[in-house]
CSV table of C-alpha atoms in Angstrom, one decimal:
chain,number,residue,atom,x,y,z
A,380,MET,CA,-14.8,-0.9,-33.3
A,381,LYS,CA,-17.2,-3.1,-35.4
A,382,LYS,CA,-14.5,-5.8,-35.3
A,383,THR,CA,-14.2,-5.6,-31.6
A,384,ILE,CA,-17.9,-5.9,-31.1
A,385,LEU,CA,-18.0,-8.9,-33.5
A,386,ALA,CA,-15.1,-10.6,-31.6
A,387,LEU,CA,-16.8,-10.0,-28.3
A,388,THR,CA,-20.2,-11.5,-29.5
A,389,ILE,CA,-18.4,-14.6,-30.8
A,390,LEU,CA,-16.5,-14.9,-27.5
A,391,ALA,CA,-19.8,-14.6,-25.5
A,392,THR,CA,-21.6,-17.1,-27.6
A,393,PHE,CA,-18.7,-19.5,-27.3
A,394,PHE,CA,-18.7,-19.3,-23.5
A,395,LEU,CA,-22.5,-19.5,-23.4
A,396,THR,CA,-22.6,-22.7,-25.5
A,397,CYS,CA,-20.0,-24.1,-23.1
A,398,ALA,CA,-22.6,-23.7,-20.4
A,399,CYS,CA,-25.3,-25.7,-22.3
A,400,ALA,CA,-27.4,-28.1,-20.4
A,401,PHE,CA,-25.8,-31.2,-19.0
A,402,ASN,CA,-27.3,-34.3,-20.4
A,403,GLU,CA,-27.5,-37.2,-18.1
A,404,ASN,CA,-28.8,-40.6,-19.2
A,405,ASN,CA,-31.8,-41.4,-17.1
A,406,ASP,CA,-31.3,-45.1,-17.0
A,407,SER,CA,-33.1,-46.4,-13.9
A,408,SER,CA,-31.8,-49.9,-14.6
A,409,PHE,CA,-29.1,-50.0,-11.9
A,410,GLU,CA,-27.7,-53.3,-10.9
A,411,SER,CA,-26.7,-52.6,-7.3
A,412,THR,CA,-28.0,-50.3,-4.4
A,413,CYS,CA,-26.3,-48.6,-1.5
A,414,SER,CA,-27.4,-46.3,1.3
A,415,PHE,CA,-26.4,-42.7,0.9
A,416,THR,CA,-26.4,-39.8,3.3
A,417,ILE,CA,-25.2,-36.2,3.0
A,418,SER,CA,-25.0,-34.6,6.4
A,419,CYS,CA,-23.8,-31.4,7.9
A,420,GLU,CA,-24.6,-32.1,11.6
A,421,SER,CA,-21.4,-30.6,12.8
A,422,LEU,CA,-22.8,-27.2,11.7
A,423,LEU,CA,-25.9,-27.4,13.9
A,424,ASN,CA,-24.4,-25.4,16.8
A,425,ASN,CA,-21.5,-23.7,15.1
A,426,ASP,CA,-20.7,-20.0,15.6
A,427,GLU,CA,-18.1,-19.8,12.9
A,428,LEU,CA,-20.6,-20.2,10.0
A,429,PRO,CA,-21.4,-16.7,8.5
A,430,GLU,CA,-24.9,-15.5,9.3
A,431,GLU,CA,-26.2,-15.5,5.7
A,432,LYS,CA,-25.3,-19.2,5.4
A,433,SER,CA,-26.9,-20.5,8.6
A,434,SER,CA,-30.3,-20.7,6.9
A,435,LEU,CA,-28.8,-23.3,4.5
A,436,VAL,CA,-28.3,-25.9,7.3
A,437,PRO,CA,-31.4,-28.1,7.7
A,438,ASP,CA,-33.0,-28.5,11.2
A,439,ASP,CA,-31.7,-32.1,11.7
A,440,GLY,CA,-28.5,-31.4,9.7
A,441,ILE,CA,-29.2,-34.0,7.1
A,442,ILE,CA,-29.3,-32.6,3.5
A,443,PHE,CA,-30.1,-35.9,1.8
A,444,SER,CA,-30.7,-39.4,3.1
A,445,SER,CA,-31.9,-42.6,1.3
A,446,ASP,CA,-31.6,-46.3,2.1
A,447,LYS,CA,-31.6,-47.4,-1.5
A,448,VAL,CA,-29.7,-45.5,-4.1
A,449,GLY,CA,-29.0,-47.4,-7.4
A,450,PHE,CA,-25.7,-47.4,-9.1
A,451,SER,CA,-24.2,-49.4,-11.9
A,452,GLU,CA,-21.0,-51.5,-11.9
A,453,GLY,CA,-17.8,-49.5,-11.6
A,454,GLU,CA,-19.3,-46.2,-10.4
A,455,SER,CA,-17.4,-44.3,-7.8
A,456,ALA,CA,-18.8,-42.6,-4.7
A,457,PHE,CA,-18.3,-39.3,-6.4
A,458,ASP,CA,-20.3,-40.3,-9.5
A,459,VAL,CA,-23.2,-41.3,-7.3
A,460,LEU,CA,-23.0,-38.0,-5.3
A,461,LYS,CA,-23.0,-36.0,-8.5
A,462,ARG,CA,-26.0,-37.8,-9.9
A,463,ILE,CA,-28.0,-37.5,-6.7
A,464,CYS,CA,-27.3,-33.7,-6.5
A,465,LEU,CA,-28.4,-33.3,-10.1
A,466,GLU,CA,-31.6,-35.3,-9.5
A,467,GLU,CA,-32.5,-33.7,-6.2
A,468,LYS,CA,-31.5,-30.2,-7.4
A,469,ILE,CA,-29.0,-29.8,-4.6
A,470,HIS,CA,-26.3,-27.2,-5.4
A,471,PHE,CA,-22.9,-28.9,-5.9
A,472,GLU,CA,-19.5,-27.7,-6.9
A,473,PHE,CA,-16.3,-29.6,-7.5
A,474,SER,CA,-13.0,-29.2,-9.1
A,475,GLU,CA,-10.5,-31.5,-10.6
A,476,THR,CA,-7.0,-31.8,-9.1
A,477,VAL,CA,-4.7,-31.3,-12.0
A,478,GLY,CA,-2.2,-34.2,-12.4
A,479,LEU,CA,-4.0,-36.6,-10.1
A,480,GLY,CA,-7.3,-36.7,-11.9
A,481,SER,CA,-9.2,-36.9,-8.6
A,482,MET,CA,-12.1,-34.7,-7.7
A,483,TYR,CA,-12.2,-32.2,-4.9
A,484,ILE,CA,-15.6,-31.4,-3.5
A,485,GLU,CA,-15.7,-27.7,-2.9
A,486,GLY,CA,-19.3,-27.3,-1.7
A,487,ILE,CA,-22.6,-29.1,-1.4
A,488,GLY,CA,-25.8,-27.1,-0.9
A,489,ASN,CA,-23.9,-23.8,-1.0
A,490,ILE,CA,-21.9,-24.9,2.2
A,491,TYR,CA,-18.3,-24.6,1.1
A,492,SER,CA,-15.1,-25.8,2.5
A,493,PHE,CA,-13.5,-23.2,4.8
A,494,ASP,CA,-16.9,-21.6,5.5
A,495,ALA,CA,-16.7,-22.7,9.2
A,496,GLY,CA,-13.0,-22.1,9.9
A,497,GLU,CA,-9.7,-23.0,8.4
A,498,LEU,CA,-10.1,-26.8,9.0
A,499,SER,CA,-13.6,-27.2,7.7
A,500,GLY,CA,-14.6,-29.1,4.6
A,501,TRP,CA,-16.3,-32.1,3.1
A,502,LEU,CA,-15.2,-35.7,3.9
A,503,TYR,CA,-16.8,-39.1,3.3
A,504,LYS,CA,-17.1,-42.4,4.9
A,505,VAL,CA,-17.9,-45.8,3.5
A,506,ASN,CA,-19.1,-48.4,6.0
A,507,LYS,CA,-18.1,-46.0,8.8
A,508,ILE,CA,-14.4,-45.9,7.7
A,509,ILE,CA,-12.8,-43.0,6.0
A,510,PRO,CA,-11.1,-44.5,2.9
A,511,SER,CA,-7.6,-43.4,2.1
A,512,VAL,CA,-8.4,-42.5,-1.5
A,513,SER,CA,-10.4,-39.7,-3.2
A,514,SER,CA,-14.1,-40.3,-3.5
A,515,SER,CA,-13.8,-40.3,-7.3
A,516,ASP,CA,-11.3,-43.2,-7.0
A,517,TYR,CA,-13.4,-45.3,-4.6
A,518,ILE,CA,-15.4,-47.9,-6.5
A,519,LEU,CA,-18.6,-48.8,-4.6
A,520,SER,CA,-19.8,-52.3,-4.1
A,521,GLU,CA,-23.2,-53.8,-3.2
A,522,ASN,CA,-24.9,-52.6,0.1
A,523,ASP,CA,-22.2,-50.1,0.9
A,524,GLU,CA,-23.1,-47.4,3.4
A,525,VAL,CA,-21.9,-44.1,2.0
A,526,LEU,CA,-21.9,-40.9,4.2
A,527,PHE,CA,-20.7,-37.5,3.0
A,528,PHE,CA,-20.3,-35.2,6.0
A,529,TYR,CA,-19.1,-31.7,6.8
A,530,THR,CA,-16.4,-31.3,9.3
A,531,CYS,CA,-15.2,-28.2,11.1
A,532,ASP,CA,-12.0,-29.7,12.5
A,533,MET,CA,-10.4,-31.9,9.9
A,534,GLY,CA,-12.6,-34.8,11.1
A,535,ALA,CA,-11.1,-34.7,14.7
A,536,GLU,CA,-14.5,-34.0,16.3
A,537,LEU,CA,-15.9,-37.1,14.7
A,538,GLY,CA,-13.0,-39.4,15.9
A,539,PHE,CA,-10.9,-39.4,12.8
B,1394,MET,CA,-7.4,21.7,-22.3
B,1395,ASN,CA,-9.7,24.1,-20.7
B,1396,LYS,CA,-9.1,24.2,-16.9
B,1397,THR,CA,-12.2,23.6,-14.8
B,1398,TYR,CA,-12.9,25.1,-11.4
B,1399,PHE,CA,-12.0,21.9,-9.6
B,1400,ASP,CA,-8.7,21.9,-11.5
B,1401,LYS,CA,-7.8,25.3,-10.1
B,1402,LEU,CA,-8.4,24.3,-6.4
B,1403,ALA,CA,-5.5,23.6,-4.1
B,1404,PRO,CA,-3.9,20.2,-4.7
B,1405,LEU,CA,-4.7,19.1,-1.2
B,1406,SER,CA,-8.5,19.2,-1.7
B,1407,GLU,CA,-8.2,17.3,-5.0
B,1408,PHE,CA,-6.0,14.7,-3.4
B,1409,LEU,CA,-8.5,14.3,-0.5
B,1410,TYR,CA,-11.4,13.9,-3.0
B,1411,PHE,CA,-9.8,11.1,-4.9
B,1412,PHE,CA,-8.5,9.5,-1.7
B,1413,PHE,CA,-11.9,9.3,-0.1
B,1414,VAL,CA,-13.8,8.3,-3.3
B,1415,ILE,CA,-11.4,5.4,-4.0
B,1416,ILE,CA,-11.0,4.2,-0.4
B,1417,ASN,CA,-14.7,4.1,0.1
B,1418,LEU,CA,-15.3,2.2,-3.1
B,1419,ILE,CA,-12.6,-0.5,-2.6
B,1420,PHE,CA,-13.6,-1.5,0.9
B,1421,THR,CA,-17.3,-2.0,0.4
B,1422,TYR,CA,-17.9,-3.9,-2.9
B,1423,ASN,CA,-21.3,-2.3,-2.9
B,1424,PRO,CA,-23.0,-2.1,-6.3
B,1425,ILE,CA,-24.8,1.1,-5.5
B,1426,LEU,CA,-21.6,2.9,-4.4
B,1427,THR,CA,-20.0,1.5,-7.6
B,1428,PHE,CA,-22.7,2.9,-9.7
B,1429,ILE,CA,-22.5,6.4,-8.1
B,1430,CYS,CA,-18.8,6.5,-8.5
B,1431,PHE,CA,-19.1,5.3,-12.1
B,1432,VAL,CA,-21.6,8.0,-13.0
B,1433,SER,CA,-19.7,10.8,-11.2
B,1434,SER,CA,-16.3,9.8,-12.7
B,1435,PHE,CA,-17.9,9.8,-16.1
B,1436,LEU,CA,-19.3,13.3,-15.7
B,1437,LEU,CA,-16.1,14.6,-14.2
B,1438,SER,CA,-14.1,13.1,-17.1
B,1439,VAL,CA,-16.5,14.8,-19.5
B,1440,GLN,CA,-16.0,18.1,-17.8
B,1441,THR,CA,-12.2,17.9,-17.6
B,1442,THR,CA,-11.4,16.4,-21.0
B,1443,SER,CA,-14.2,16.0,-23.6
B,1444,PHE,CA,-17.2,13.9,-24.2
B,1445,LYS,CA,-15.6,12.0,-27.1
B,1446,ASN,CA,-12.6,11.1,-25.1
B,1447,THR,CA,-14.7,9.9,-22.2
B,1448,VAL,CA,-16.8,7.7,-24.4
B,1449,LYS,CA,-13.7,6.1,-25.9
B,1450,ILE,CA,-12.4,5.2,-22.4
B,1451,THR,CA,-15.9,3.9,-21.4
B,1452,ALA,CA,-16.0,1.7,-24.4
B,1453,LEU,CA,-12.8,0.1,-23.3
B,1454,ILE,CA,-14.1,-0.3,-19.8
B,1455,SER,CA,-17.3,-2.0,-21.0
B,1456,VAL,CA,-15.0,-4.8,-22.2
B,1457,VAL,CA,-13.8,-5.3,-18.7
B,1458,ILE,CA,-17.4,-5.5,-17.4
B,1459,ILE,CA,-18.4,-8.0,-20.1
B,1460,LEU,CA,-15.3,-10.1,-19.4
B,1461,GLY,CA,-16.1,-10.1,-15.7
B,1462,ALA,CA,-19.6,-11.3,-16.3
B,1463,ILE,CA,-18.3,-14.1,-18.5
B,1464,ILE,CA,-15.2,-15.2,-16.6
B,1465,ASN,CA,-16.5,-15.3,-13.1
B,1466,PRO,CA,-19.3,-17.8,-13.6
B,1467,LEU,CA,-16.8,-20.1,-15.4
B,1468,PHE,CA,-14.7,-20.5,-12.3
B,1469,ASN,CA,-17.1,-19.8,-9.5
B,1470,HIS,CA,-20.3,-21.8,-9.1
B,1471,GLU,CA,-21.5,-20.6,-5.8
B,1472,GLY,CA,-25.1,-19.4,-5.4
B,1473,ALA,CA,-28.6,-20.6,-4.7
B,1474,THR,CA,-30.2,-19.9,-8.1
B,1475,VAL,CA,-29.0,-22.5,-10.5
B,1476,LEU,CA,-29.7,-21.5,-14.1
B,1477,THR,CA,-28.2,-24.4,-16.0
B,1478,TYR,CA,-25.4,-26.9,-15.8
B,1479,PHE,CA,-22.0,-26.9,-17.4
B,1480,ARG,CA,-20.9,-29.9,-19.4
B,1481,ASN,CA,-18.8,-31.3,-16.6
B,1482,GLY,CA,-21.7,-31.0,-14.1
B,1483,ASN,CA,-20.9,-27.8,-12.3
B,1484,PRO,CA,-23.8,-25.4,-12.0
B,1485,LEU,CA,-24.1,-21.9,-13.7
B,1486,THR,CA,-25.6,-19.7,-11.0
B,1487,LEU,CA,-27.2,-16.3,-11.2
B,1488,GLU,CA,-25.3,-15.1,-8.2
B,1489,SER,CA,-21.9,-15.7,-9.8
B,1490,ILE,CA,-22.9,-13.7,-12.9
B,1491,ILE,CA,-24.1,-10.9,-10.7
B,1492,PHE,CA,-20.8,-10.9,-8.8
B,1493,GLY,CA,-18.9,-10.9,-12.1
B,1494,ILE,CA,-20.8,-7.9,-13.4
B,1495,CYS,CA,-20.4,-6.1,-10.0
B,1496,SER,CA,-16.7,-6.7,-9.9
B,1497,GLY,CA,-16.4,-5.6,-13.5
B,1498,PHE,CA,-18.2,-2.4,-12.8
B,1499,LEU,CA,-16.0,-1.8,-9.7
B,1500,THR,CA,-12.9,-2.2,-11.9
B,1501,GLY,CA,-14.4,0.1,-14.5
B,1502,ALA,CA,-15.3,2.7,-12.0
B,1503,LEU,CA,-11.8,2.6,-10.5
B,1504,LEU,CA,-10.3,2.9,-14.0
B,1505,LEU,CA,-12.5,5.9,-14.8
B,1506,SER,CA,-11.8,7.7,-11.6
B,1507,PHE,CA,-8.0,7.0,-12.0
B,1508,SER,CA,-8.2,8.4,-15.5
B,1509,CYS,CA,-9.7,11.6,-14.0
B,1510,PHE,CA,-7.0,11.5,-11.3
B,1511,THR,CA,-4.2,11.5,-13.8
B,1512,LYS,CA,-5.8,14.3,-15.8
B,1513,ILE,CA,-6.4,16.5,-12.7
B,1514,PHE,CA,-3.7,15.6,-10.3
B,1515,THR,CA,-0.7,16.2,-12.4
B,1516,SER,CA,2.9,15.5,-11.4
B,1517,ASP,CA,3.7,19.1,-10.4
B,1518,LYS,CA,0.8,19.0,-8.0
B,1519,ALA,CA,2.2,15.8,-6.5
B,1520,LEU,CA,5.6,17.4,-6.2
B,1521,TYR,CA,4.1,20.4,-4.5
B,1522,LEU,CA,2.2,18.2,-2.0
B,1523,VAL,CA,4.9,15.9,-0.9
B,1524,GLY,CA,8.0,17.8,-2.0
B,1525,ASN,CA,8.8,19.0,1.5
B,1526,ILE,CA,8.5,15.6,3.1
B,1527,THR,CA,10.3,13.4,0.7
B,1528,PRO,CA,12.0,15.6,-2.0
B,1529,SER,CA,14.0,13.0,-3.8
B,1530,VAL,CA,11.3,10.3,-3.9
B,1531,SER,CA,8.7,12.7,-5.2
B,1532,MET,CA,11.2,14.1,-7.7
B,1533,ILE,CA,11.8,10.6,-9.1
B,1534,PHE,CA,8.1,9.8,-9.0
B,1535,SER,CA,7.1,12.9,-11.0
B,1536,MET,CA,9.9,12.3,-13.5
B,1537,THR,CA,8.8,8.7,-14.1
B,1538,LEU,CA,5.2,9.8,-14.5
B,1539,ARG,CA,6.4,12.4,-17.1
B,1540,PHE,CA,8.4,9.8,-19.0
B,1541,VAL,CA,5.5,7.7,-20.2
B,1542,PRO,CA,3.7,10.3,-22.3
B,1543,LEU,CA,7.1,11.7,-23.3
B,1544,PHE,CA,8.1,8.3,-24.7
B,1545,PHE,CA,4.9,8.1,-26.7
B,1546,LYS,CA,5.3,11.6,-28.1
B,1547,ARG,CA,8.9,11.0,-29.1
B,1548,ALA,CA,8.1,7.6,-30.6
B,1549,LYS,CA,5.4,9.2,-32.7
B,1550,ASP,CA,7.8,12.0,-33.8
B,1551,ILE,CA,10.5,9.5,-34.8
B,1552,PHE,CA,8.2,7.2,-36.6
B,1553,SER,CA,6.5,9.8,-38.7
B,1554,SER,CA,9.7,11.5,-39.7
B,1555,ARG,CA,11.4,8.3,-40.5
B,1556,ARG,CA,8.5,7.3,-42.6
B,1557,TYR,CA,9.0,10.3,-44.8
B,1558,ILE,CA,12.8,9.7,-45.0
B,1559,CYS,CA,12.3,6.2,-46.4
B,1560,PRO,CA,8.9,6.2,-48.2
B,1561,GLU,CA,9.7,2.8,-49.9
B,1562,ASN,CA,9.0,1.2,-46.6
B,1563,ARG,CA,5.3,1.5,-47.0
B,1564,ASN,CA,5.0,-1.6,-49.2
B,1565,ALA,CA,8.0,-3.5,-47.6
B,1566,SER,CA,8.0,-7.1,-46.6
B,1567,PHE,CA,7.2,-8.2,-43.0
B,1568,VAL,CA,10.8,-8.7,-42.1
B,1569,ASN,CA,11.8,-5.3,-43.4
B,1570,LYS,CA,9.0,-3.7,-41.4
B,1571,ILE,CA,10.2,-5.3,-38.3
B,1572,LYS,CA,13.7,-4.1,-39.0
B,1573,PHE,CA,12.3,-0.6,-39.5
B,1574,SER,CA,10.5,-0.7,-36.1
B,1575,VAL,CA,13.6,-2.0,-34.3
B,1576,LYS,CA,15.6,0.8,-35.7
B,1577,ASN,CA,12.9,3.2,-34.5
B,1578,LEU,CA,13.2,1.8,-31.0
B,1579,ASP,CA,16.9,2.1,-31.1
B,1580,ILE,CA,16.7,5.8,-32.0
B,1581,LEU,CA,14.1,6.4,-29.3
B,1582,ILE,CA,16.2,4.8,-26.5
B,1583,THR,CA,19.4,6.6,-27.6
B,1584,ARG,CA,17.6,9.9,-27.7
B,1585,CYS,CA,16.0,9.4,-24.3
B,1586,LEU,CA,19.3,8.4,-22.7
B,1587,GLU,CA,21.1,11.4,-24.2
B,1588,ASP,CA,18.3,13.6,-22.9
B,1589,SER,CA,18.4,12.3,-19.4
B,1590,LEU,CA,22.1,13.0,-19.3
B,1591,THR,CA,21.5,16.5,-20.4
B,1592,THR,CA,18.8,16.9,-17.7
B,1593,ALA,CA,21.2,15.5,-15.0
B,1594,LEU,CA,23.9,17.9,-16.0
B,1595,SER,CA,21.5,20.9,-16.1
B,1596,MET,CA,20.1,20.0,-12.7
B,1597,LYS,CA,23.6,19.7,-11.2
B,1598,ALA,CA,24.5,23.1,-12.7
B,1599,LYS,CA,21.4,24.6,-11.1
B,1600,GLY,CA,22.4,23.2,-7.7
B,1601,PHE,CA,20.1,20.2,-7.2
B,1602,GLY,CA,20.9,18.3,-4.1
B,1603,CYS,CA,22.3,21.3,-2.2
B,1604,ALA,CA,20.9,21.8,1.3
B,1605,LYS,CA,18.4,24.6,2.2
B,1606,ARG,CA,16.7,25.0,-1.2
B,1607,THR,CA,13.4,26.6,-1.5
B,1608,PHE,CA,11.1,26.1,-4.4
B,1609,TYR,CA,8.4,28.1,-6.1
B,1610,ALA,CA,4.9,26.8,-6.1
B,1611,LYS,CA,2.1,28.4,-8.2
B,1612,TYR,CA,-0.6,27.1,-6.0
B,1613,LEU,CA,-2.5,29.0,-3.3
B,1614,PHE,CA,-4.4,27.8,-0.3
B,1615,LEU,CA,-7.4,30.1,-0.1
B,1616,LYS,CA,-10.5,30.2,2.0
B,1617,ARG,CA,-12.5,28.2,-0.5
B,1618,ASP,CA,-9.9,25.5,-0.4
B,1619,ILE,CA,-10.2,25.2,3.3
B,1620,GLY,CA,-14.0,25.0,2.9
B,1621,VAL,CA,-13.9,22.3,0.2
B,1622,SER,CA,-11.2,20.3,2.0
B,1623,LEU,CA,-13.1,20.3,5.3
B,1624,PHE,CA,-16.3,19.3,3.5
B,1625,ILE,CA,-14.7,16.5,1.7
B,1626,THR,CA,-12.9,15.2,4.8
B,1627,VAL,CA,-15.9,15.3,7.0
B,1628,ILE,CA,-18.3,13.6,4.5
B,1629,GLY,CA,-15.6,11.1,3.5
B,1630,ASN,CA,-15.0,10.2,7.1
B,1631,ILE,CA,-18.7,9.7,7.6
B,1632,CYS,CA,-18.7,7.3,4.7
B,1633,VAL,CA,-15.7,5.4,6.1
B,1634,CYS,CA,-17.5,5.1,9.4
B,1635,PHE,CA,-20.6,3.6,7.8
B,1636,ASN,CA,-18.4,1.2,5.8
B,1637,PHE,CA,-16.7,-0.1,8.9
B,1638,SER,CA,-20.0,-0.4,10.8
B,1639,GLU,CA,-21.0,-2.9,8.1
B,1640,SER,CA,-24.4,-1.2,7.6
B,1641,ILE,CA,-24.0,-1.2,3.8
B,1642,ASN,CA,-22.6,-4.7,3.4
B,1643,THR,CA,-23.6,-6.5,0.3
B,1644,ILE,CA,-24.2,-10.3,0.5
B,1645,PHE,CA,-23.4,-12.0,-2.8
B,1646,TYR,CA,-23.6,-15.7,-1.8
B,1647,PRO,CA,-25.8,-17.7,-1.4
B,1648,LEU,CA,-28.5,-15.2,-2.2
B,1649,PHE,CA,-27.8,-11.7,-3.5
B,1650,SER,CA,-29.1,-9.0,-1.3
B,1651,ILE,CA,-28.3,-5.3,-0.9
B,1652,GLU,CA,-29.1,-3.1,2.1
B,1653,LEU,CA,-31.6,-0.6,0.5
B,1654,ALA,CA,-34.0,0.5,3.2
B,1655,GLY,CA,-32.9,1.6,6.7
B,1656,THR,CA,-31.7,5.0,7.8
B,1657,ASP,CA,-28.1,4.0,8.1
B,1658,SER,CA,-27.7,2.7,4.6
B,1659,ILE,CA,-29.6,5.6,3.0
B,1660,THR,CA,-27.5,8.1,4.9
B,1661,ALA,CA,-24.4,6.4,3.7
B,1662,TYR,CA,-25.5,6.4,0.1
B,1663,ILE,CA,-26.5,10.1,0.2
B,1664,CYS,CA,-23.1,11.0,1.9
B,1665,TYR,CA,-21.2,9.1,-0.8
B,1666,LEU,CA,-23.3,10.7,-3.5
B,1667,LEU,CA,-22.5,14.2,-2.1
B,1668,LEU,CA,-18.8,13.3,-1.9
B,1669,CYS,CA,-18.6,12.0,-5.4
B,1670,PHE,CA,-20.6,14.9,-7.0
B,1671,THR,CA,-18.7,17.7,-5.1
B,1672,PRO,CA,-16.4,18.6,-8.1
B,1673,ILE,CA,-19.2,18.3,-10.6
B,1674,ILE,CA,-21.5,20.6,-8.6
B,1675,LEU,CA,-18.6,23.1,-8.2
B,1676,ASN,CA,-17.7,23.1,-11.9
B,1677,THR,CA,-21.4,23.4,-13.0
B,1678,LYS,CA,-22.0,26.3,-10.5
B,1679,GLU,CA,-18.9,28.1,-11.8
B,1680,GLU,CA,-20.0,27.6,-15.4
B,1681,VAL,CA,-23.5,28.8,-14.8
B,1682,LYS,CA,-22.1,31.9,-12.9
B,1683,TRP,CA,-19.8,32.7,-15.8
B,1684,HIS,CA,-22.6,32.3,-18.3
B,1685,PHE,CA,-24.7,34.8,-16.5
B,1686,LEU,CA,-21.9,37.3,-16.0
B,1687,LYS,CA,-21.1,37.1,-19.7
B,1688,SER,CA,-24.6,37.7,-20.9
B,1689,LYS,CA,-25.0,40.9,-18.8
B,1690,ILE,CA,-22.2,42.6,-20.7
């Protein structure tokens, strides 16, 4: 019995140390800037979203918006999104697609994919075009216009 | 094992009790119902077996609860209260830990009540209940249920007797120990196969499979059984109705909230409490009665 308790304590401490604080380097010396928006406007008049989650949608549907977001050379759209969410304390969950190494965004601000129907989820646009690669593979360039948006119909209602 | 009052009831009322307790628990995911079921199953297990045995099972179950609390937040990061961040950037949230603990408790409560179920609802009771509807299936079912403890008992017998036959094996090498165990398994399987052949022959000789057979059951269906069955059915159905009306729904994400106030939810909790504690109240009542009768003499 003592051995079991000891093993469990070790296991618990191991997992808890895994969860130790994420250290980000707070270098504000970024070379380039872009405009960045996270929006869930499609959820403003949506009936499919469960009741307990409707309070999460802001009144104008914009979770985050800024004209000038700094980023350094070679950073992808996903990296910038992750940094913004950490800085602004917006809830954010992603998972890595095994084999491809690309990131899948499961939820931003506790609004998850499949919350508003089978075809709902997060998509992104750069300069009003949906790129054909994952956001973690898209390298940003100067003055890009990045928009992460929630869709309820695989992007069809937004003309994709 | 000392038989309790609930043990001696008709099999139907026992079956109904476990059916309603488990059905109500599975479909709600409500932590309060889980807690009620956990406590009542613990007490029932103490009454039917012993305190020591129950604590042993509960210690095993607490491992499930701890594992649930650890594993769920590793894979699920939903929830509004962010505690800290994992190294890859995903958040560790309070809600996911709560959900892990609740689901661990649910599994634990189910395991406890199923351990009571196997102690109380033995295979002969199952055979008695469904024997008329599906004789062969229930026969096979009860035989399989019997085989598991039988296997353990025989394995123990074989192992202990073989250890005394070859005592030099105590300090044997690892390979020799494995050889010893494989031989034990060989003996066990041969013995079980032989035994099942004997059983089959004996059953055939006694006329198993002939049409128009009756069987003897040692269970009665008395007035008290009608009362208990009716009570359990009515109160269990009330609980099911409350569950399907979603008055005791629990919301885990994005913010954890339980329905505590409100007449609907309180009625549902009290009904479930009564349902769960029925056998415990009956057993205690019987024990108290017996105690007073004994002291008079």
